Amino acid sequence: DLSNNPESSSTRTAVLQAGASVAVTAQRLYTAFTDLRAESDVRVRQDVAEINGISTRVANLNEQIARLQVTGDEASDLRDQRDQSMDRLSKLIGVQYQNRDDGRVDVFLGGHPIVQGSTAFALTAVNDPTNSNYAKLQFEDATVARVDTGEIAGLVHQRDTDLPGRLADLNTMIGVIIADVNTAHAAGYGRDGLNGRNFFSGTDASDIGIDAAVDGDPNAVAASSTAAGVPGNGDGAAAVSDLQYARGLLGSTSSYDEYWASFISNVGTASSEAQSLEHSQQVVVEHIDQLRQATSGVNMDEEMVQLMAYQRAYEAAAHLVRVVDGMIDTLINRMA
């Protein structure tokens, strides 16, 4: 619009407003991604605290079970409590375990014990200065914890791999836009006859804004390709507008629109794949749980049949007692 009407102050103001809208949108997306990273880190730290609580509980249950087993008691209720704790622990973090003859169970994470007998080894979430001070998991002896599966592994992957990749893609596009627009704008002239001014400030989505040299001054917008005095020259604005067709991204093979469409498509594809993997994994988990229940669970139909059998046996025994009692009464009282 400005290239067609370079003398219009309102159109120049609209260009500045559109540029500010681009900057606000880019910063909003950048903030959304960084907030998601921070949220993932908070959840990692919360999960670490929960893991330590579960480990302590398992260690305490180990001690109680071992003491009862010495007396011949299998401590079934305590074992059920421990199994429930182990289930939750397995969802949070990938662990291996080994049963002991004394009833205790040892739990390991990447070969390092989390629970050994009646002792729990705490995980710690220490700030990693090489990774924006996000939490790095290690044991109290400073051994780095290997986390490959479980909820925490997913959060760490999202925080350190997936979201940084999205941020890098966003910053690449915004960085190219800033550089391209500034180059074209600096070559043009404002209505005041001056040139060499940038349109955007900043370097990427984190700090993009309207440059102070043009902010609030519609006359500073470089709509002309020559110095002031040539009415109707909108070639400078046209040069900026034509950037939408330039292929300055992905090795000079993609325009802004194409790059953005690819960005959105990649996010959508990743989301779809994650949902598909979640569904398939849920099916596997449900199948394994059914197998476990078939082995250690209770079949209500079978239990009901056995209950009825026990009830009938009790009734038969009670009837026998009544018959014997009657016979004894007859022998003792009526034959005397």
mmCIF file of C-alpha atoms in Angstrom, residues 152-287:
data_model
loop_
_atom_site.group_PDB
_atom_site.id
_atom_site.type_symbol
_atom_site.label_atom_id
_atom_site.label_comp_id
_atom_site.label_asym_id
_atom_site.label_seq_id
_atom_site.Cartn_x
_atom_site.Cartn_y
_atom_site.Cartn_z
ATOM 1 C CA ILE A 152 11.281 -37.324 33.536
ATOM 2 C CA ALA A 153 13.033 -38.473 30.354
ATOM 3 C CA GLY A 154 10.144 -37.049 28.320
ATOM 4 C CA LEU A 155 10.288 -33.737 30.159
ATOM 5 C CA VAL A 156 14.063 -33.484 29.745
ATOM 6 C CA HIS A 157 13.776 -34.261 26.015
ATOM 7 C CA GLN A 158 11.107 -31.591 25.627
ATOM 8 C CA ARG A 159 13.146 -29.063 27.608
ATOM 9 C CA ASP A 160 16.582 -29.698 26.093
ATOM 10 C CA THR A 161 15.920 -31.030 22.583
ATOM 11 C CA ASP A 162 12.454 -30.424 21.179
ATOM 12 C CA LEU A 163 11.739 -26.883 22.357
ATOM 13 C CA PRO A 164 15.278 -25.560 21.672
ATOM 14 C CA GLY A 165 14.889 -26.889 18.130
ATOM 15 C CA ARG A 166 11.615 -25.007 17.705
ATOM 16 C CA LEU A 167 13.190 -21.860 19.120
ATOM 17 C CA ALA A 168 16.143 -22.165 16.748
ATOM 18 C CA ASP A 169 13.787 -22.455 13.759
ATOM 19 C CA LEU A 170 11.801 -19.417 14.902
ATOM 20 C CA ASN A 171 14.938 -17.367 15.520
ATOM 21 C CA THR A 172 16.322 -18.324 12.106
ATOM 22 C CA MET A 173 13.263 -16.974 10.321
ATOM 23 C CA ILE A 174 12.979 -13.793 12.398
ATOM 24 C CA GLY A 175 16.720 -13.170 12.131
ATOM 25 C CA VAL A 176 16.569 -13.361 8.330
ATOM 26 C CA ILE A 177 13.518 -11.076 8.236
ATOM 27 C CA ILE A 178 15.292 -8.483 10.406
ATOM 28 C CA ALA A 179 18.432 -8.565 8.260
ATOM 29 C CA ASP A 180 16.577 -8.492 4.916
ATOM 30 C CA VAL A 181 14.156 -5.722 5.854
ATOM 31 C CA ASN A 182 16.887 -3.590 7.395
ATOM 32 C CA THR A 183 19.093 -3.942 4.294
ATOM 33 C CA ALA A 184 16.265 -2.936 1.945
ATOM 34 C CA HIS A 185 15.017 -0.158 4.236
ATOM 35 C CA ALA A 186 18.466 1.345 4.765
ATOM 36 C CA ALA A 187 18.872 1.637 0.991
ATOM 37 C CA GLY A 188 15.683 3.726 0.722
ATOM 38 C CA TYR A 189 14.900 7.302 1.693
ATOM 39 C CA GLY A 190 12.374 8.689 4.114
ATOM 40 C CA ARG A 191 10.163 11.663 3.359
ATOM 41 C CA ASP A 192 12.797 13.761 5.140
ATOM 42 C CA GLY A 193 15.377 12.816 2.475
ATOM 43 C CA LEU A 194 17.527 10.690 4.789
ATOM 44 C CA ASN A 195 18.554 7.065 4.329
ATOM 45 C CA GLY A 196 20.705 4.436 6.042
ATOM 46 C CA ARG A 197 18.178 3.770 8.818
ATOM 47 C CA ASN A 198 17.202 0.315 10.015
ATOM 48 C CA PHE A 199 13.538 -0.581 10.384
ATOM 49 C CA PHE A 200 13.869 -3.359 12.982
ATOM 50 C CA SER A 201 16.045 -3.541 16.057
ATOM 51 C CA GLY A 202 17.314 -6.756 17.613
ATOM 52 C CA THR A 203 18.722 -9.930 16.138
ATOM 53 C CA ASP A 204 16.042 -12.611 16.553
ATOM 54 C CA ALA A 205 12.633 -13.364 18.082
ATOM 55 C CA SER A 206 13.853 -12.700 21.598
ATOM 56 C CA ASP A 207 14.552 -8.980 21.099
ATOM 57 C CA ILE A 208 12.977 -7.876 17.798
ATOM 58 C CA GLY A 209 11.407 -4.415 17.857
ATOM 59 C CA ILE A 210 11.006 -1.213 15.853
ATOM 60 C CA ASP A 211 14.307 0.636 15.561
ATOM 61 C CA ALA A 212 14.486 3.891 17.501
ATOM 62 C CA ALA A 213 15.455 5.756 14.310
ATOM 63 C CA VAL A 214 11.967 5.237 12.827
ATOM 64 C CA ASP A 215 9.817 4.437 15.854
ATOM 65 C CA GLY A 216 7.060 7.020 16.165
ATOM 66 C CA ASP A 217 8.189 8.925 13.058
ATOM 67 C CA PRO A 218 6.201 8.015 9.907
ATOM 68 C CA ASN A 219 8.359 10.358 7.828
ATOM 69 C CA ALA A 220 11.407 8.201 8.595
ATOM 70 C CA VAL A 221 9.907 5.171 6.836
ATOM 71 C CA ALA A 222 11.959 4.711 3.668
ATOM 72 C CA ALA A 223 9.359 4.520 0.918
ATOM 73 C CA SER A 224 11.447 6.135 -1.843
ATOM 74 C CA SER A 225 14.465 4.864 -3.737
ATOM 75 C CA THR A 226 15.780 8.430 -4.189
ATOM 76 C CA ALA A 227 16.243 11.476 -2.015
ATOM 77 C CA ALA A 228 13.227 13.664 -1.256
ATOM 78 C CA GLY A 229 11.945 15.752 -4.077
ATOM 79 C CA VAL A 230 10.647 13.001 -6.381
ATOM 80 C CA PRO A 231 6.907 12.817 -5.671
ATOM 81 C CA GLY A 232 5.233 9.429 -5.994
ATOM 82 C CA ASN A 233 8.410 7.366 -5.769
ATOM 83 C CA GLY A 234 7.492 4.260 -3.793
ATOM 84 C CA ASP A 235 10.255 1.972 -5.011
ATOM 85 C CA GLY A 236 11.851 1.744 -1.554
ATOM 86 C CA ALA A 237 8.625 0.415 -0.040
ATOM 87 C CA ALA A 238 8.220 -1.943 -3.004
ATOM 88 C CA ALA A 239 11.714 -3.336 -2.366
ATOM 89 C CA VAL A 240 10.716 -4.213 1.197
ATOM 90 C CA SER A 241 7.370 -5.626 0.075
ATOM 91 C CA ASP A 242 9.029 -7.815 -2.565
ATOM 92 C CA LEU A 243 11.040 -9.579 0.147
ATOM 93 C CA GLN A 244 8.026 -11.824 0.754
ATOM 94 C CA TYR A 245 8.848 -13.553 -2.527
ATOM 95 C CA ALA A 246 12.602 -13.814 -1.933
ATOM 96 C CA ARG A 247 14.071 -17.230 -1.160
ATOM 97 C CA GLY A 248 16.515 -16.353 1.560
ATOM 98 C CA LEU A 249 15.903 -19.290 3.892
ATOM 99 C CA LEU A 250 16.938 -22.948 3.938
ATOM 100 C CA GLY A 251 19.933 -22.390 1.734
ATOM 101 C CA SER A 252 18.141 -19.867 -0.504
ATOM 102 C CA THR A 253 15.385 -22.364 -1.336
ATOM 103 C CA SER A 254 12.502 -21.108 0.792
ATOM 104 C CA SER A 255 10.513 -17.886 1.166
ATOM 105 C CA TYR A 256 9.187 -16.599 4.484
ATOM 106 C CA ASP A 257 5.740 -18.095 3.841
ATOM 107 C CA GLU A 258 7.160 -21.442 2.774
ATOM 108 C CA TYR A 259 9.500 -21.582 5.755
ATOM 109 C CA TRP A 260 6.686 -20.714 8.156
ATOM 110 C CA ALA A 261 4.377 -23.295 6.586
ATOM 111 C CA SER A 262 7.128 -25.887 6.990
ATOM 112 C CA PHE A 263 7.619 -24.831 10.608
ATOM 113 C CA ILE A 264 3.925 -25.257 11.419
ATOM 114 C CA SER A 265 3.802 -28.544 9.512
ATOM 115 C CA ASN A 266 6.758 -29.930 11.456
ATOM 116 C CA VAL A 267 5.130 -29.010 14.768
ATOM 117 C CA GLY A 268 1.869 -30.634 13.683
ATOM 118 C CA THR A 269 3.641 -33.772 12.471
ATOM 119 C CA ALA A 270 5.592 -34.066 15.726
ATOM 120 C CA SER A 271 2.380 -33.662 17.705
ATOM 121 C CA SER A 272 0.614 -36.329 15.650
ATOM 122 C CA GLU A 273 3.526 -38.746 16.020
ATOM 123 C CA ALA A 274 3.628 -38.172 19.773
ATOM 124 C CA GLN A 275 -0.089 -38.882 20.089
ATOM 125 C CA SER A 276 0.247 -42.031 17.984
ATOM 126 C CA LEU A 277 3.197 -43.271 20.050
ATOM 127 C CA GLU A 278 1.332 -42.504 23.252
ATOM 128 C CA HIS A 279 -1.673 -44.514 22.077
ATOM 129 C CA SER A 280 0.401 -47.517 20.991
ATOM 130 C CA GLN A 281 2.403 -47.443 24.210
ATOM 131 C CA GLN A 282 -0.805 -47.267 26.236
ATOM 132 C CA VAL A 283 -2.036 -50.418 24.488
ATOM 133 C CA VAL A 284 1.205 -52.194 25.436
ATOM 134 C CA VAL A 285 0.931 -51.023 29.046
ATOM 135 C CA GLU A 286 -2.682 -52.188 29.304
ATOM 136 C CA HIS A 287 -1.771 -55.590 27.850
#
